[in-house]
Structure formats: C-alpha cells, structure tokens
XYZ file of C-alpha atoms in Angstrom:
276
model
C 189.737 55.771 110.731
C 186.517 56.345 112.701
C 188.398 58.566 115.174
C 189.929 60.558 112.313
C 186.541 61.137 110.679
C 185.062 62.262 114.004
C 187.903 64.733 114.468
C 187.381 66.149 110.965
C 183.657 66.483 111.593
C 184.257 68.187 114.929
C 186.676 70.598 113.251
C 184.091 71.673 110.660
C 181.412 72.069 113.320
C 183.769 74.216 115.380
C 184.541 76.360 112.338
C 180.831 76.880 111.645
C 180.152 77.840 115.242
C 183.127 80.222 115.234
C 182.021 81.822 111.945
C 178.473 82.286 113.201
C 179.686 83.790 116.482
C 182.137 86.136 114.749
C 179.469 87.296 112.314
C 176.937 87.866 115.097
C 179.481 89.814 117.160
C 180.387 91.956 114.128
C 176.707 92.648 113.380
C 176.043 93.734 116.990
C 179.144 95.890 117.384
C 179.196 97.272 113.819
C 175.650 97.249 112.393
C 175.449 97.648 108.599
C 175.259 101.226 107.463
C 172.255 102.284 105.396
C 173.356 103.534 101.969
C 172.221 106.913 100.713
C 169.772 105.556 98.129
C 168.069 103.355 100.724
C 167.915 106.251 103.175
C 166.085 108.566 100.770
C 164.062 105.939 98.887
C 160.309 105.849 99.576
C 158.068 102.789 99.628
C 154.879 102.861 97.470
C 152.002 104.829 98.952
C 149.057 102.947 100.448
C 146.590 103.381 97.579
C 143.437 101.364 97.001
C 141.743 100.575 93.679
C 138.269 99.152 92.942
C 139.918 95.981 91.588
C 141.710 95.237 94.873
C 140.756 92.291 97.048
C 139.045 88.979 96.324
C 135.744 90.701 95.446
C 137.229 93.670 93.592
C 136.236 94.547 90.050
C 137.013 97.276 87.548
C 135.344 100.690 87.615
C 134.739 101.222 83.877
C 134.318 104.988 84.278
C 137.722 105.149 85.959
C 139.298 103.011 83.235
C 137.909 105.329 80.568
C 139.402 108.302 82.399
C 142.698 106.421 82.658
C 142.670 105.749 78.919
C 142.254 109.468 78.297
C 145.213 110.276 80.564
C 147.291 107.671 78.752
C 146.304 109.081 75.363
C 146.992 112.708 76.204
C 149.976 112.319 78.537
C 151.696 108.943 78.204
C 151.221 107.807 74.592
C 153.752 110.317 73.247
C 156.575 108.292 74.838
C 155.209 104.903 75.958
C 153.750 101.999 74.023
C 151.036 99.453 74.816
C 152.117 96.788 72.364
C 150.214 93.959 74.111
C 146.827 95.699 73.890
C 144.489 95.947 70.887
C 142.007 98.736 70.292
C 139.106 96.309 70.021
C 139.695 95.178 73.622
C 138.498 98.651 74.683
C 134.957 97.293 74.450
C 135.720 95.815 77.887
C 135.815 99.411 79.170
C 132.221 100.005 78.113
C 132.818 101.470 74.655
C 130.681 100.422 71.708
C 132.284 99.085 68.514
C 131.647 102.415 66.764
C 133.293 104.297 69.633
C 136.301 101.981 69.436
C 136.593 102.656 65.700
C 136.566 106.385 66.417
C 139.166 106.087 69.199
C 141.462 104.086 66.920
C 141.019 106.409 63.934
C 141.741 109.503 66.051
C 144.704 108.035 67.932
C 147.595 110.554 67.846
C 150.115 107.954 66.593
C 149.612 106.073 63.360
C 150.262 102.394 62.708
C 153.297 101.413 60.580
C 152.310 100.119 57.159
C 153.555 99.594 53.612
C 152.514 101.701 50.657
C 150.972 99.128 48.282
C 151.893 101.177 45.225
C 155.568 101.815 45.992
C 156.421 99.164 48.609
C 157.895 101.873 50.813
C 157.337 102.233 54.541
C 154.294 104.310 55.405
C 151.768 104.825 58.183
C 147.981 104.712 58.424
C 145.339 105.401 61.076
C 144.954 102.402 63.410
C 142.079 99.958 63.053
C 140.281 98.222 65.936
C 142.203 94.999 65.229
C 145.558 96.782 65.610
C 147.665 96.932 68.742
C 148.338 100.376 70.147
C 151.140 101.787 67.962
C 154.531 102.548 69.486
C 155.620 106.206 69.459
C 159.127 105.352 68.168
C 160.162 103.062 65.304
C 162.961 101.450 67.345
C 165.049 101.753 70.519
C 167.638 103.949 68.791
C 165.027 106.598 68.050
C 163.584 106.233 71.547
C 166.983 106.803 73.173
C 167.709 109.789 70.951
C 164.479 111.459 72.069
C 164.747 110.615 75.775
C 168.239 111.394 77.025
C 169.493 107.898 76.105
C 166.699 106.162 78.078
C 164.151 103.883 76.412
C 160.629 104.485 77.810
C 159.291 101.054 78.827
C 156.228 99.505 77.283
C 153.392 99.902 79.791
C 151.233 96.923 78.838
C 152.396 94.826 81.797
C 154.096 97.488 83.902
C 151.886 96.923 86.967
C 152.950 93.269 86.898
C 156.586 93.919 86.064
C 157.361 96.381 88.872
C 157.503 95.536 92.557
C 154.618 97.340 94.219
C 152.461 97.113 91.088
C 149.962 99.908 90.507
C 150.799 101.530 93.841
C 154.414 101.923 92.686
C 153.333 103.397 89.324
C 150.898 105.753 91.033
C 153.476 106.849 93.622
C 156.100 107.412 90.933
C 153.823 109.549 88.761
C 153.014 111.935 91.590
C 156.347 111.517 93.404
C 158.568 114.198 91.865
C 160.101 116.322 94.620
C 162.644 119.124 95.034
C 166.124 117.746 95.663
C 166.696 117.474 99.454
C 169.323 119.832 100.766
C 171.150 116.995 102.555
C 171.305 114.672 99.514
C 175.014 114.024 98.740
C 176.320 115.575 95.561
C 177.058 112.188 93.975
C 173.369 111.233 94.269
C 171.955 114.487 92.930
C 170.338 114.423 89.471
C 172.561 115.534 86.633
C 171.415 117.210 83.405
C 168.364 115.458 81.956
C 167.473 113.629 85.191
C 164.797 114.387 87.785
C 164.668 113.608 91.503
C 161.987 111.099 92.447
C 162.401 109.176 95.729
C 160.123 106.378 94.469
C 162.498 105.530 91.617
C 165.145 102.865 92.243
C 168.207 105.143 92.231
C 166.321 108.387 93.040
C 166.993 109.945 89.623
C 164.735 109.286 86.633
C 165.054 110.406 83.017
C 161.287 110.881 82.569
C 160.216 114.475 83.284
C 157.148 114.910 85.502
C 154.293 113.787 83.222
C 151.486 115.170 85.389
C 152.365 118.780 86.000
C 149.159 120.499 87.106
C 145.505 120.017 87.958
C 143.235 120.192 84.917
C 145.923 118.915 82.564
C 143.352 116.485 81.149
C 139.659 117.315 80.850
C 137.468 114.391 81.832
C 134.297 113.779 79.830
C 132.351 112.740 82.930
C 133.105 115.979 84.781
C 135.412 114.433 87.388
C 137.917 116.933 88.781
C 141.236 116.083 87.141
C 143.667 116.733 89.960
C 147.179 115.328 89.661
C 146.286 112.715 92.262
C 143.103 111.723 90.401
C 144.833 111.502 87.004
C 147.651 109.436 88.497
C 145.225 107.025 90.150
C 143.051 106.711 87.025
C 145.906 105.915 84.641
C 147.348 103.444 87.172
C 143.961 101.697 87.339
C 143.916 101.609 83.526
C 147.337 99.929 83.568
C 146.051 97.320 86.015
C 143.483 96.493 83.331
C 146.035 96.365 80.476
C 148.144 93.933 82.507
C 145.232 91.662 83.443
C 142.033 92.516 81.553
C 140.279 89.318 82.685
C 140.936 89.936 86.383
C 137.246 90.032 87.478
C 136.489 86.824 85.543
C 139.470 85.109 87.164
C 138.247 86.111 90.610
C 134.745 84.837 89.841
C 136.188 81.536 88.650
C 138.274 81.311 91.803
C 135.208 81.779 94.028
C 133.298 79.151 92.044
C 136.167 76.696 92.478
C 136.369 77.411 96.224
C 132.624 76.887 96.676
C 132.800 73.651 94.674
C 135.693 72.378 96.802
C 133.809 73.222 99.994
C 130.719 71.421 98.687
C 132.732 68.387 97.543
C 134.571 68.268 100.876
C 131.263 68.360 102.779
C 129.844 65.529 100.645
C 133.001 63.504 101.126
C 132.894 63.996 104.872
C 129.238 62.993 105.036
C 129.885 59.881 102.942
C 132.857 58.916 105.095
C 130.841 59.502 108.280
C 127.962 57.311 107.059
C 130.358 54.509 106.082
C 132.075 54.725 109.478
C 128.721 54.598 111.313
C 127.569 51.598 109.215
C 130.807 49.734 109.948
C 130.528 50.518 113.634
C 127.039 49.068 113.828
C-alpha cells in the first residue's frame, strides 16, 4: 500500500512539473497578445492635490471652485446623494452663504404638496442632500443614451486611480485614432476617451473650453484647472474628514512611539536591576 501511495504521489508531482513546463514553454514561444482596448487604454495622469500625502490637507479655495464647476457643469446629470448642503460649511462658507447656495441650486428637492398630497418640488434647505437631476434610473437612461450617470459622492473612492482617474477622464477626450479597429470605434452617442475602461463613453465632453466657468476668486478657468478643481472637490465629498483622520493618525503614531520608548526604558531598568 505504501508503494502504491508513493507511486500516485509521484504521478501527480510529475503532472504538475509537466504542466508548469508546458505553460512556461508556451508563454516563451507564444507570448500573450495585447488586446486592442489594452493597447489604446491610458493610465491616470500623474496629478497632485493639496490633500495628498500624510501631511496633506484641503485647499478650501480650490474646493469652492470645484463646487462651482460641479454646479454649473456636472449637476445637470450627476447626483451627490451622500452630501448635505450644510456640510459646505467645511469649505469655508458661512451658514447664510450655505442657505443661499441651497436656495439657488438649479435642481429642486422632491416634496409633497401639503394641500393636495401630490408630488411637488421645493428649493433645497441646508439640511437636504444635494437633489438628483432625475427622478429615477428610467428617466436618467432616457436622457443619456441608455446610460445612467453615476452618483459622484464617492466616485474618487469607487474608481481605481481615484481623483487622478476622474481628472484624467474629464480632460481625456481625444479624436479617434486612425489605426483604431472599426469594432472599437465609438458608435452614435458614444465618445472616444482612452481613459475610460472600453475607450468609448456615453458622457459627452463636459469641459469644452477655457472660461466655461467664471471663478469668483479670479483664477483662470482653463479646462485643466476646472478638471483639477472639481476632482479635488470630489475627494472632499468622498472623505470630508480626511485632514482630521490624518491628524488622528499622527497623534496615534506619536503616542505609540512614546509608549514604546517608555516600555523599552522600563524593560532596560528591570534587566539592569536583575543583572546586579
């Protein structure tokens, strides 16, 4: 029985070695071919934001500019259903300014007419979440070539590459390359963008020209600047307490270093006392 089991084990080992060798030989002689999408796809640009790094924090002026880009460019199609208007005080706005921003928001909040019980809308209040531009996914698909615009509250957390991906995508619309195969070319209602997963995206270029948004602080609103500002704003919507979390992390690290030093000193004194 022992001999039989050894033979069976040797057989499986031989099969594994043979499979590995055959696979390695096939990989060397016939390397995998890169598909068309992978060939034309671009990785996110190397873009830096004030909130990057262990000591990074938010630039409130940039976040305010990003909010304005979102309001004037993105809010017509995308929602921010995880964000309330009153949280905009974190961007440096006063409570009165937040009330004004909410009251003047271009999309109203769904409500109920108290007299008739019928569906109605009203201007948002600071306690409200940012209202969605469409009542449901059916309406969203009907208005966007059968594609539902994603909610952007957590988009920089939900997409690989984070804010750099969002930023690259917004400014990444390109003419269709001449050597792109016909099957991969955008059809009616789609647009070529090498930063999108399959190269073709239903969203038209949202940032079309410099000066599309006028900044209150006088910053030049180039396409690159608007893209970076709204991406920074979406970093904030996804993690508004990011600076506080970093500060807490540093405090914990310093405490652990201090506690470790005290522990080492106590251990060293005990060891010296025992030795003597």
